[in-house]
Amino acid sequence: METVDLQKTPLREFNQKLHDLQGSSDKAEFKVLNPRGKHAVASGIDAPVSVEIDGSVGYYCASMNKQADVVVNGSAGVGLAENIMSGKVHVKGDASSSAAATGIGGMVIIDGNASSRCGISNRGVDIVVKGNVGHMSGFMAQAGNLVVLGDAGDAFGDSIYEAKLFVRGSVKSLGADCIEKEMRDEHKETLRKILDEAGIGEEVDVNEFKRYGSARQLYNFKIDNLEAY
Amino acid sequence: MCGIVGLFLKNRALEPQLGGMTATMLGTMCDRGPDSAGFAIYGSGDDGHIKITVRASAPDYDFAKLAEAVSHEIESHIDCEPHGNHAVMTVVEDKAANAEEALQRLGGEEIELFGRGTRMEIFKDIGRPNKVADRFHLDQMSGSHAVGHTRMATESAVNAAGAHPFSTGVDQCLVHNGSLSNYNALRRELQRKGMTFQTKNDTEVASVYLTWRMQQGASLGEALESSLEDLDGFYTFVVGTENGFGVLRDPIACKPAVLAETDDYVAFGSEYRALAALPGIENAKVWEPEPATVYFWERS
């Protein structure tokens, strides 16, 4: 394991080192100290490496992640794991707005709360938030799953497409075209797999969740609504 | 963009370090607002006296001469403490309005009044925020709480008067990240109610609005609550009063905000970076203020 102290090593130098591993199968391990809220820590990795960050990070931590396993022993700023492609990003504290926004694959786990717009425009990432999510979470989410063990804020799933939203607690309000849907066995199976992958399959009961998704009334253009434009 | 920092000390033993801690926080927010900066600091005050902070357009302006002329005019002593191109003029409370009028009249276009307070002093200028803080030796100032701002201008010109904080009432100041959209209409409405404005800036309208609400008898908390109804746009506000420190985000929470609290202080930063150097931050309670929710701390 290589230790990188961001008080001594410039962040660009460290990120460049990670980018230089692109295409290699090197399973290198990095321990990062003193991130002190810096932006874009461990962004743009495309290698099966592990990065453990001690402390809180700023914006876009582990964004565009491919293959890597990134752990933050702290909280994360705006745009955690934005546009994640694959791999796993795990934040032990809270995440600010737009966590896992536009993600295509992989998994993002947040042990604390995520604020507004968690999983906005999701295109295939699985997101597990052990606390609550803020307003406008799941906005325009197209695919993937958002699992919330706590409560969801206002306008949950607004203008959602085909992503699946699972909430164990309450939902303050649903956004346009988002409705509660039947939790069939296939959905319980999907949820169980996600919880297993997040390492909490044993302790969390899938029967306690409600499922939300698209009423599919909004995302096709209707000629009858022409007057509204 | 714009950056905001705020620090409210609960532990009085830290008061000599207030300026140093605030300067460090402000310095980390340079890249959120590199064109100008400002800060309000709540330090010591004399009972029955008002401090008026003025700025001169000329760097070598003779503040002592102006103070003497104003003293003569209002027949009351004015204590003048220059800080670069700013000066803090202290006058007995019942002569404060006369002093302000005389400062403006005798100082003419070379002088701008930035704020008045029993304890509040306000410094703001163009230039990189860390340089602005250095210019006024913020790191050597002490006090109970401070509010600072780094500006990336959108709604009005880059000049000292357009920098934040805006102060439109005694010991009141406001800093803002965001932009308001209904401020011209609201300014006209407030002007009809007799309120006056110094700039074309949107934040000044919010500041005058809060001052007007409080003149009508609202508490700061109530004034902030009503701004949720009357102000349209994006905002994270941090406000300072003689004894307190408040935070409000718009209902959509477009602009970032992080709060941290320990037994010693409450701190606000637009980003966590601004808080990273504070003592004990590792074990502080750190959270994002909820949208459309008023947060307020006050010293008893």
Short mmCIF file of C-alpha atoms in Angstrom, two decimals:
data_model
loop_
_atom_site.label_atom_id
_atom_site.label_comp_id
_atom_site.label_asym_id
_atom_site.label_seq_id
_atom_site.Cartn_x
_atom_site.Cartn_y
_atom_site.Cartn_z
CA MET A 1 0.00 0.00 0.00
CA GLU A 2 1.30 3.41 -0.98
CA THR A 3 0.50 6.38 1.27
CA VAL A 4 -0.10 9.76 -0.32
CA ASP A 5 -0.24 12.85 1.88
CA LEU A 6 -2.08 15.58 -0.03
CA GLN A 7 -0.47 18.19 2.23
CA LYS A 8 2.83 17.20 0.59
CA THR A 9 1.97 15.66 -2.78
CA PRO A 10 0.13 17.94 -5.23
CA LEU A 11 -3.34 16.54 -6.03
CA ARG A 12 -2.68 16.70 -9.78
CA GLU A 13 0.43 14.57 -9.36
CA PHE A 14 -1.54 11.94 -7.45
CA ASN A 15 -4.45 11.94 -9.94
CA GLN A 16 -1.96 11.69 -12.81
CA LYS A 17 -0.37 8.66 -11.15
CA LEU A 18 -3.82 7.04 -11.03
CA HIS A 19 -4.51 7.93 -14.66
CA ASP A 20 -1.17 6.46 -15.74
CA LEU A 21 -2.45 3.06 -14.54
CA GLN A 22 -5.20 3.11 -17.19
CA GLY A 23 -5.31 -0.19 -19.05
CA SER A 24 -3.12 -2.02 -16.56
CA SER A 25 -4.38 -4.85 -14.36
CA ASP A 26 -2.28 -3.57 -11.46
CA LYS A 27 -4.34 -3.87 -8.29
CA ALA A 28 -2.39 -1.16 -6.53
CA GLU A 29 -3.59 0.16 -3.19
CA PHE A 30 -3.40 3.77 -2.09
CA LYS A 31 -4.02 5.42 1.24
CA VAL A 32 -4.72 9.15 0.96
CA LEU A 33 -4.17 11.52 3.89
CA ASN A 34 -5.25 15.13 4.43
CA PRO A 35 -7.71 15.63 1.57
CA ARG A 36 -9.05 18.71 3.46
CA GLY A 37 -12.04 19.13 1.19
CA LYS A 38 -10.04 19.28 -2.05
CA HIS A 39 -11.97 18.87 -5.28
CA ALA A 40 -11.65 16.00 -7.76
CA VAL A 41 -9.72 13.65 -5.47
CA ALA A 42 -9.26 10.27 -7.23
CA SER A 43 -11.30 11.38 -10.24
CA GLY A 44 -11.15 9.63 -13.58
CA ILE A 45 -9.60 6.31 -12.50
CA ASP A 46 -9.75 3.48 -15.03
CA ALA A 47 -7.92 0.62 -13.33
CA PRO A 48 -8.77 -2.04 -10.72
CA VAL A 49 -7.05 -0.14 -7.91
CA SER A 50 -8.18 0.56 -4.34
CA VAL A 51 -8.06 4.05 -2.88
CA GLU A 52 -8.85 4.75 0.77
CA ILE A 53 -9.15 8.43 1.69
CA ASP A 54 -8.87 9.52 5.32
CA GLY A 55 -10.87 12.69 5.80
CA SER A 56 -13.51 14.70 3.97
CA VAL A 57 -13.30 15.45 0.27
CA GLY A 58 -14.67 18.28 -1.89
CA TYR A 59 -16.50 18.20 -5.20
CA TYR A 60 -16.47 15.36 -7.76
CA CYS A 61 -14.55 12.83 -5.70
CA ALA A 62 -14.15 9.55 -7.65
CA SER A 63 -16.08 11.02 -10.55
CA MET A 64 -16.06 9.07 -13.85
CA ASN A 65 -14.78 6.10 -11.87
CA LYS A 66 -14.10 2.87 -13.78
CA GLN A 67 -13.20 -0.39 -12.02
CA ALA A 68 -11.68 1.19 -8.92
CA ASP A 69 -12.78 0.72 -5.34
CA VAL A 70 -12.77 4.10 -3.57
CA VAL A 71 -13.52 4.51 0.15
CA VAL A 72 -13.88 7.89 1.88
CA ASN A 73 -13.50 7.88 5.65
CA GLY A 74 -15.29 11.21 5.91
CA SER A 75 -17.90 13.18 4.01
CA ALA A 76 -18.02 14.15 0.34
CA GLY A 77 -18.94 17.39 -1.42
CA VAL A 78 -21.10 18.00 -4.49
CA GLY A 79 -21.05 15.44 -7.30
CA LEU A 80 -19.61 12.41 -5.53
CA ALA A 81 -18.88 9.68 -8.12
CA GLU A 82 -20.53 11.75 -10.82
CA ASN A 83 -20.81 9.77 -14.03
CA ILE A 84 -19.47 6.60 -12.42
CA MET A 85 -19.03 3.87 -15.05
CA SER A 86 -18.17 0.87 -12.87
CA GLY A 87 -16.41 -0.04 -9.64
CA LYS A 88 -17.52 0.90 -6.14
CA VAL A 89 -17.45 4.17 -4.22
CA HIS A 90 -18.20 4.08 -0.49
CA VAL A 91 -18.52 7.20 1.68
CA LYS A 92 -18.61 6.61 5.43
CA GLY A 93 -20.05 10.04 6.21
CA ASP A 94 -22.57 12.22 4.34
CA ALA A 95 -22.63 13.23 0.69
CA SER A 96 -23.61 16.65 -0.63
CA SER A 97 -25.94 17.25 -3.57
CA SER A 98 -25.95 15.35 -6.85
CA ALA A 99 -24.24 12.23 -5.50
CA ALA A 100 -23.76 9.61 -8.24
CA ALA A 101 -25.35 11.95 -10.79
CA THR A 102 -25.58 10.56 -14.34
CA GLY A 103 -23.90 7.31 -13.27
CA ILE A 104 -23.86 4.53 -15.82
CA GLY A 105 -22.81 1.51 -13.76
CA GLY A 106 -21.11 0.33 -10.61
CA MET A 107 -22.21 1.04 -7.06
CA VAL A 108 -22.20 4.04 -4.73
CA ILE A 109 -22.75 3.51 -0.99
CA ILE A 110 -23.32 6.41 1.41
CA ASP A 111 -23.42 5.48 5.10
CA GLY A 112 -24.85 8.84 6.21
CA ASN A 113 -27.28 11.16 4.45
CA ALA A 114 -27.18 12.37 0.86
CA SER A 115 -28.53 15.84 0.23
CA SER A 116 -30.56 17.10 -2.72
CA ARG A 117 -30.61 15.54 -6.18
CA CYS A 118 -29.05 12.23 -5.20
CA GLY A 119 -28.94 10.00 -8.29
CA ILE A 120 -30.13 12.74 -10.63
CA SER A 121 -30.27 11.48 -14.21
CA ASN A 122 -29.23 7.99 -13.15
CA ARG A 123 -28.37 5.89 -16.21
CA GLY A 124 -27.55 2.60 -14.53
CA VAL A 125 -25.66 2.96 -11.26
CA ASP A 126 -26.90 1.29 -8.08
CA ILE A 127 -26.99 3.74 -5.17
CA VAL A 128 -27.46 2.77 -1.53
CA VAL A 129 -28.01 5.55 1.01
CA LYS A 130 -28.22 4.33 4.60
CA GLY A 131 -29.58 7.66 5.87
CA ASN A 132 -31.94 10.11 4.14
CA VAL A 133 -31.88 11.72 0.70
CA GLY A 134 -32.74 15.37 0.07
CA HIS A 135 -35.20 16.99 -2.30
CA MET A 136 -35.33 16.20 -6.03
CA SER A 137 -33.52 12.90 -5.59
CA GLY A 138 -33.92 10.54 -8.52
CA PHE A 139 -34.80 13.46 -10.80
CA MET A 140 -35.11 12.28 -14.44
CA ALA A 141 -33.49 8.97 -13.52
CA GLN A 142 -33.46 6.70 -16.54
CA ALA A 143 -32.10 3.39 -15.29
CA GLY A 144 -30.34 1.85 -12.31
CA ASN A 145 -31.56 1.74 -8.72
CA LEU A 146 -31.71 4.11 -5.77
CA VAL A 147 -32.12 2.44 -2.39
CA VAL A 148 -32.83 4.66 0.62
CA LEU A 149 -32.89 3.15 4.10
CA GLY A 150 -34.07 6.40 5.68
CA ASP A 151 -36.49 9.01 4.34
CA ALA A 152 -36.72 10.84 1.01
CA GLY A 153 -37.27 14.60 0.67
CA ASP A 154 -39.60 16.65 -1.51
CA ALA A 155 -40.30 15.96 -5.19
CA PHE A 156 -38.84 12.47 -5.05
CA GLY A 157 -38.39 10.90 -8.48
CA ASP A 158 -39.58 13.96 -10.37
CA SER A 159 -39.91 13.31 -14.13
CA ILE A 160 -38.49 9.83 -13.67
CA TYR A 161 -38.01 7.40 -16.54
CA GLU A 162 -37.23 3.74 -15.86
CA ALA A 163 -34.99 3.79 -12.78
CA LYS A 164 -36.28 1.98 -9.70
CA LEU A 165 -36.50 3.78 -6.37
CA PHE A 166 -36.76 1.82 -3.10
CA VAL A 167 -37.43 3.64 0.18
CA ARG A 168 -37.71 2.08 3.64
CA GLY A 169 -38.78 5.26 5.45
CA SER A 170 -41.16 8.00 4.42
CA VAL A 171 -41.31 10.11 1.27
CA LYS A 172 -42.06 13.77 1.92
CA SER A 173 -43.62 14.24 -1.51
CA LEU A 174 -43.47 12.61 -4.92
CA GLY A 175 -42.39 14.59 -7.97
CA ALA A 176 -44.27 14.85 -11.25
CA ASP A 177 -45.10 11.50 -12.81
CA CYS A 178 -43.59 9.48 -9.96
CA ILE A 179 -45.88 6.96 -8.26
CA GLU A 180 -45.70 4.18 -5.73
CA LYS A 181 -45.62 0.82 -7.46
CA GLU A 182 -46.26 -2.75 -6.51
CA MET A 183 -43.29 -4.50 -4.91
CA ARG A 184 -43.30 -7.83 -6.74
CA ASP A 185 -40.94 -10.74 -6.10
CA GLU A 186 -38.68 -9.75 -8.96
CA HIS A 187 -38.20 -6.32 -7.33
CA LYS A 188 -37.48 -7.88 -3.95
CA GLU A 189 -34.89 -10.04 -5.67
CA THR A 190 -33.27 -7.00 -7.33
CA LEU A 191 -33.25 -5.15 -4.02
CA ARG A 192 -31.81 -8.13 -2.13
CA LYS A 193 -28.93 -8.41 -4.60
CA ILE A 194 -28.12 -4.73 -4.23
CA LEU A 195 -28.22 -4.90 -0.43
CA ASP A 196 -26.01 -8.00 -0.51
CA GLU A 197 -23.52 -6.23 -2.71
CA ALA A 198 -23.56 -3.27 -0.34
CA GLY A 199 -22.78 -5.67 2.52
CA ILE A 200 -26.03 -5.16 4.45
CA GLY A 201 -28.19 -7.96 3.02
CA GLU A 202 -28.25 -9.77 6.36
CA GLU A 203 -29.46 -6.90 8.47
CA VAL A 204 -32.02 -5.24 6.19
CA ASP A 205 -35.41 -6.77 5.34
CA VAL A 206 -36.52 -6.14 1.75
CA ASN A 207 -40.16 -6.44 2.84
CA GLU A 208 -39.91 -3.11 4.65
CA PHE A 209 -39.40 -1.17 1.42
CA LYS A 210 -41.78 0.55 -0.93
CA ARG A 211 -41.02 0.88 -4.61
CA TYR A 212 -41.50 4.04 -6.66
CA GLY A 213 -41.21 4.58 -10.38
CA SER A 214 -42.62 6.28 -13.43
CA ALA A 215 -46.34 6.55 -14.19
CA ARG A 216 -45.12 6.95 -17.79
CA GLN A 217 -47.57 9.78 -18.44
CA LEU A 218 -44.96 12.49 -18.96
CA TYR A 219 -42.09 11.26 -20.97
CA ASN A 220 -43.81 10.76 -24.26
CA PHE A 221 -44.92 13.84 -26.11
CA LYS A 222 -48.70 14.03 -26.36
CA ILE A 223 -50.23 15.96 -29.22
CA ASP A 224 -53.13 16.92 -26.90
CA ASN A 225 -50.66 18.93 -24.78
CA LEU A 226 -49.46 21.02 -27.71
CA GLU A 227 -51.27 24.09 -26.34
CA ALA A 228 -49.01 24.04 -23.29
CA TYR A 229 -45.83 24.73 -25.29
CA MET B 1 -20.18 31.60 -7.92
CA CYS B 2 -19.09 33.62 -4.80
CA GLY B 3 -17.83 32.24 -1.52
CA ILE B 4 -19.09 32.81 2.01
CA VAL B 5 -17.44 32.22 5.34
CA GLY B 6 -18.78 32.89 8.81
CA LEU B 7 -17.54 32.20 12.28
CA PHE B 8 -19.44 32.59 15.53
CA LEU B 9 -17.46 31.89 18.69
CA LYS B 10 -19.13 30.22 21.64
CA ASN B 11 -15.88 30.05 23.60
CA ARG B 12 -14.77 33.57 24.55
CA ALA B 13 -11.19 32.42 25.03
CA LEU B 14 -10.91 32.14 21.22
CA GLU B 15 -11.86 35.80 20.62
CA PRO B 16 -8.27 36.99 20.00
CA GLN B 17 -8.02 34.36 17.24
CA LEU B 18 -11.27 35.29 15.46
CA GLY B 19 -9.55 37.41 12.80
CA GLY B 20 -6.85 34.84 12.11
CA MET B 21 -9.33 32.00 11.76
CA THR B 22 -11.60 34.10 9.51
CA ALA B 23 -8.66 35.20 7.33
CA THR B 24 -7.66 31.58 6.72
CA MET B 25 -11.25 30.64 5.85
CA LEU B 26 -11.58 33.62 3.49
CA GLY B 27 -8.28 32.76 1.80
CA THR B 28 -9.49 29.27 0.86
CA MET B 29 -12.53 30.78 -0.87
CA CYS B 30 -10.46 32.98 -3.24
CA ASP B 31 -11.21 30.88 -6.30
CA ARG B 32 -14.98 31.10 -5.69
CA GLY B 33 -14.84 34.88 -5.94
CA PRO B 34 -11.57 36.45 -7.03
CA ASP B 35 -12.73 39.95 -7.99
CA SER B 36 -13.42 41.51 -4.60
CA ALA B 37 -13.99 40.65 -0.98
CA GLY B 38 -15.21 41.98 2.30
CA PHE B 39 -15.83 41.09 5.90
CA ALA B 40 -17.73 42.33 8.92
CA ILE B 41 -16.20 41.80 12.31
CA TYR B 42 -17.98 42.17 15.64
CA GLY B 43 -15.35 43.32 18.11
CA SER B 44 -15.36 45.56 21.12
CA GLY B 45 -17.57 48.61 21.50
CA ASP B 46 -18.15 51.44 23.95
CA ASP B 47 -21.56 51.81 25.55
CA GLY B 48 -23.47 54.68 24.04
CA HIS B 49 -21.17 54.96 21.03
CA ILE B 50 -21.59 54.08 17.36
CA LYS B 51 -18.82 53.06 14.99
CA ILE B 52 -19.17 54.21 11.38
CA THR B 53 -16.91 52.51 8.83
CA VAL B 54 -16.02 54.68 5.83
CA ARG B 55 -13.96 54.05 2.73
CA ALA B 56 -12.06 56.65 0.75
CA SER B 57 -11.43 56.37 -2.99
CA ALA B 58 -7.90 57.78 -2.55
CA PRO B 59 -5.39 55.44 -0.84
CA ASP B 60 -3.72 58.27 1.10
CA TYR B 61 -6.90 60.07 2.14
CA ASP B 62 -6.58 62.26 5.24
CA PHE B 63 -9.23 60.71 7.51
CA ALA B 64 -8.04 62.66 10.57
CA LYS B 65 -8.77 65.93 8.81
CA LEU B 66 -12.24 64.73 7.81
CA ALA B 67 -12.94 63.57 11.38
CA GLU B 68 -11.88 66.94 12.73
CA ALA B 69 -14.13 68.80 10.28
CA VAL B 70 -17.09 66.56 11.16
CA SER B 71 -16.40 66.94 14.92
CA HIS B 72 -16.48 70.68 14.51
CA GLU B 73 -19.69 70.51 12.49
CA ILE B 74 -21.63 68.30 14.93
CA GLU B 75 -20.00 69.76 18.06
CA SER B 76 -19.03 66.34 19.35
CA HIS B 77 -15.73 64.47 19.42
CA ILE B 78 -15.12 61.82 16.75
CA ASP B 79 -12.52 59.15 17.33
CA CYS B 80 -10.84 58.21 14.04
CA GLU B 81 -9.03 54.91 13.53
CA PRO B 82 -7.64 54.53 9.98
CA HIS B 83 -7.12 51.06 8.41
CA GLY B 84 -5.59 51.69 4.97
CA ASN B 85 -8.26 53.24 2.76
CA HIS B 86 -10.92 52.58 5.42
CA ALA B 87 -11.44 54.30 8.74
CA VAL B 88 -13.63 53.56 11.74
CA MET B 89 -15.17 56.75 13.12
CA THR B 90 -16.60 56.45 16.65
CA VAL B 91 -19.15 58.96 17.86
CA VAL B 92 -21.67 59.19 20.73
CA GLU B 93 -24.90 57.45 19.81
CA ASP B 94 -27.21 60.45 19.75
CA LYS B 95 -24.88 62.28 17.34
CA ALA B 96 -24.50 59.28 14.99
CA ALA B 97 -27.11 60.40 12.46
CA ASN B 98 -25.63 63.92 12.36
CA ALA B 99 -22.14 62.48 11.97
CA GLU B 100 -23.22 60.29 9.07
CA GLU B 101 -24.84 63.21 7.32
CA ALA B 102 -21.77 65.39 7.86
CA LEU B 103 -19.36 62.64 6.75
CA GLN B 104 -21.29 62.23 3.53
CA ARG B 105 -21.61 65.97 2.92
CA LEU B 106 -18.03 66.95 3.79
CA GLY B 107 -16.44 63.82 2.34
CA GLY B 108 -18.38 64.18 -0.91
CA GLU B 109 -17.75 61.67 -3.64
CA GLU B 110 -14.41 60.66 -2.16
CA ILE B 111 -16.11 58.91 0.77
CA GLU B 112 -18.46 55.94 1.01
CA LEU B 113 -20.18 54.81 4.21
CA PHE B 114 -20.16 51.01 4.53
CA GLY B 115 -21.81 50.39 7.86
CA ARG B 116 -22.57 51.48 11.37
CA GLY B 117 -22.75 49.53 14.57
CA THR B 118 -22.08 49.45 18.25
CA ARG B 119 -19.60 46.62 17.64
CA MET B 120 -19.59 45.93 13.90
CA GLU B 121 -16.85 47.16 11.59
CA ILE B 122 -17.01 46.48 7.86
CA PHE B 123 -14.15 46.33 5.36
CA LYS B 124 -14.50 45.63 1.66
CA ASP B 125 -12.49 46.28 -1.43
CA ILE B 126 -11.61 45.02 -4.90
CA GLY B 127 -8.73 42.60 -5.41
CA ARG B 128 -8.04 38.98 -4.49
CA PRO B 129 -9.71 38.15 -1.19
CA ASN B 130 -6.50 37.08 0.61
CA LYS B 131 -4.91 40.39 -0.42
CA VAL B 132 -7.95 42.32 0.81
CA ALA B 133 -7.76 40.51 4.16
CA ASP B 134 -4.02 41.27 4.39
CA ARG B 135 -4.58 44.92 3.53
CA PHE B 136 -6.77 45.40 6.59
CA HIS B 137 -4.80 43.02 8.85
CA LEU B 138 -7.86 40.86 9.42
CA ASP B 139 -5.65 38.19 10.99
CA GLN B 140 -4.91 40.54 13.90
CA MET B 141 -8.53 41.47 14.64
CA SER B 142 -10.45 40.01 17.54
CA GLY B 143 -14.13 39.69 18.28
CA SER B 144 -17.09 37.41 18.91
CA HIS B 145 -18.16 36.71 15.33
CA ALA B 146 -17.33 37.56 11.75
CA VAL B 147 -18.86 37.17 8.30
CA GLY B 148 -16.82 37.26 5.08
CA HIS B 149 -17.45 37.05 1.36
CA THR B 150 -15.50 36.54 -1.85
CA ARG B 151 -17.32 37.89 -4.87
CA MET B 152 -17.71 36.77 -8.47
CA ALA B 153 -19.87 39.61 -9.70
CA THR B 154 -22.99 39.01 -11.77
CA GLU B 155 -25.66 41.61 -10.98
CA SER B 156 -23.70 44.85 -10.63
CA ALA B 157 -20.30 46.41 -11.23
CA VAL B 158 -17.07 45.24 -9.60
CA ASN B 159 -16.31 48.00 -7.12
CA ALA B 160 -15.88 48.30 -3.38
CA ALA B 161 -19.48 49.36 -2.78
CA GLY B 162 -20.75 46.30 -4.66
CA ALA B 163 -18.63 43.93 -2.56
CA HIS B 164 -20.28 42.18 0.38
CA PRO B 165 -21.19 42.37 3.25
CA PHE B 166 -23.98 44.88 2.81
CA SER B 167 -25.00 46.72 5.92
CA THR B 168 -28.23 48.68 5.96
CA GLY B 169 -29.04 48.74 9.67
CA VAL B 170 -27.11 49.19 12.92
CA ASP B 171 -24.91 46.12 13.50
CA GLN B 172 -26.70 44.28 10.67
CA CYS B 173 -24.86 42.77 7.76
CA LEU B 174 -25.69 40.36 4.97
CA VAL B 175 -23.61 38.32 2.55
CA HIS B 176 -25.10 36.43 -0.37
CA ASN B 177 -24.15 33.67 -2.78
CA GLY B 178 -26.54 33.53 -5.71
CA SER B 179 -28.60 36.04 -7.61
CA LEU B 180 -32.05 37.50 -7.08
CA SER B 181 -34.47 37.97 -9.96
CA ASN B 182 -37.20 40.24 -8.58
CA TYR B 183 -34.92 42.82 -6.99
CA ASN B 184 -35.70 45.78 -9.24
CA ALA B 185 -39.41 45.57 -8.47
CA LEU B 186 -38.73 45.02 -4.79
CA ARG B 187 -36.33 47.97 -4.70
CA ARG B 188 -39.03 50.26 -6.15
CA GLU B 189 -41.48 48.98 -3.54
CA LEU B 190 -39.03 49.59 -0.70
CA GLN B 191 -38.18 53.04 -2.07
CA ARG B 192 -41.88 53.91 -1.92
CA LYS B 193 -41.78 52.94 1.74
CA GLY B 194 -38.94 55.44 2.25
CA MET B 195 -35.95 53.10 2.21
CA THR B 196 -32.77 54.33 0.48
CA PHE B 197 -30.18 52.53 -1.67
CA GLN B 198 -26.53 53.18 -2.49
CA THR B 199 -25.97 50.70 -5.37
CA LYS B 200 -27.68 48.80 -8.21
CA ASN B 201 -26.85 45.52 -6.48
CA ASP B 202 -29.36 42.71 -5.85
CA THR B 203 -27.95 41.79 -2.43
CA GLU B 204 -28.38 45.34 -1.19
CA VAL B 205 -32.10 44.95 -1.91
CA ALA B 206 -32.22 41.82 0.25
CA SER B 207 -30.32 43.64 2.99
CA VAL B 208 -32.64 46.66 2.90
CA TYR B 209 -35.62 44.31 2.83
CA LEU B 210 -34.48 42.60 6.05
CA THR B 211 -33.75 45.96 7.68
CA TRP B 212 -37.22 47.20 6.70
CA ARG B 213 -38.87 44.06 8.12
CA MET B 214 -36.98 44.48 11.38
CA GLN B 215 -37.95 48.15 11.53
CA GLN B 216 -41.55 46.92 11.33
CA GLY B 217 -40.93 44.89 14.47
CA ALA B 218 -39.94 41.51 13.06
CA SER B 219 -37.12 39.56 14.69
CA LEU B 220 -34.25 38.58 12.42
CA GLY B 221 -35.67 35.05 12.30
CA GLU B 222 -39.10 36.36 11.26
CA ALA B 223 -37.54 38.70 8.68
CA LEU B 224 -35.64 35.77 7.16
CA GLU B 225 -38.81 33.65 7.14
CA SER B 226 -40.70 36.35 5.25
CA SER B 227 -37.89 36.70 2.70
CA LEU B 228 -38.73 33.16 1.60
CA GLU B 229 -42.06 34.61 0.41
CA ASP B 230 -40.85 37.90 -1.01
CA LEU B 231 -37.45 37.21 -2.56
CA ASP B 232 -37.29 35.31 -5.83
CA GLY B 233 -34.03 33.80 -6.96
CA PHE B 234 -31.09 31.78 -5.76
CA TYR B 235 -29.57 32.52 -2.43
CA THR B 236 -27.55 31.30 0.43
CA PHE B 237 -27.54 34.14 2.98
CA VAL B 238 -25.41 34.56 6.04
CA VAL B 239 -26.41 37.44 8.30
CA GLY B 240 -24.76 39.04 11.28
CA THR B 241 -26.36 41.04 14.08
CA GLU B 242 -24.85 42.48 17.24
CA ASN B 243 -25.18 39.19 19.12
CA GLY B 244 -26.03 36.69 16.49
CA PHE B 245 -25.34 34.86 13.31
CA GLY B 246 -27.93 33.37 10.93
CA VAL B 247 -28.09 31.24 7.78
CA LEU B 248 -30.83 30.80 5.17
CA ARG B 249 -30.89 28.93 1.85
CA ASP B 250 -33.56 29.29 -0.84
CA PRO B 251 -36.14 26.48 -1.18
CA ILE B 252 -34.25 24.82 -4.04
CA ALA B 253 -30.89 25.13 -2.25
CA CYS B 254 -29.03 25.88 -5.46
CA LYS B 255 -26.02 27.38 -3.74
CA PRO B 256 -23.72 25.36 -1.53
CA ALA B 257 -23.49 25.63 2.24
CA VAL B 258 -21.76 23.67 4.98
CA LEU B 259 -22.13 24.26 8.72
CA ALA B 260 -19.88 22.96 11.46
CA GLU B 261 -20.47 23.16 15.19
CA THR B 262 -18.29 22.32 18.19
CA ASP B 263 -18.44 23.41 21.83
CA ASP B 264 -16.20 26.33 20.82
CA TYR B 265 -17.79 27.69 17.64
CA VAL B 266 -20.31 27.57 14.82
CA ALA B 267 -18.71 27.96 11.41
CA PHE B 268 -20.16 28.41 7.94
CA GLY B 269 -18.39 27.75 4.65
CA SER B 270 -19.58 27.62 1.04
CA GLU B 271 -17.42 24.50 0.88
CA TYR B 272 -15.86 22.20 3.45
CA ARG B 273 -12.43 23.43 2.30
CA ALA B 274 -13.11 26.70 4.12
CA LEU B 275 -13.58 24.82 7.39
CA ALA B 276 -10.75 22.31 7.02
CA ALA B 277 -8.21 24.33 9.03
CA LEU B 278 -10.47 25.06 12.02
CA PRO B 279 -9.38 23.59 15.36
CA GLY B 280 -11.26 20.40 16.24
CA ILE B 281 -13.00 20.18 12.85
CA GLU B 282 -12.30 16.40 12.74
CA ASN B 283 -14.75 15.89 15.60
CA ALA B 284 -17.15 18.73 14.80
CA LYS B 285 -20.77 18.15 13.84
CA VAL B 286 -20.67 18.97 10.12
CA TRP B 287 -23.86 19.20 8.06
CA GLU B 288 -25.59 20.90 5.16
CA PRO B 289 -28.28 23.38 6.18
CA GLU B 290 -31.72 22.36 4.90
CA PRO B 291 -33.38 24.46 2.20
CA ALA B 292 -35.90 27.12 3.29
CA THR B 293 -34.90 26.68 6.93
CA VAL B 294 -33.71 29.51 9.17
CA TYR B 295 -30.68 28.75 11.35
CA PHE B 296 -29.70 31.21 14.02
CA TRP B 297 -27.25 31.37 16.90
CA GLU B 298 -27.20 34.11 19.48
CA ARG B 299 -25.04 34.97 22.46
CA SER B 300 -26.98 35.49 25.64
#
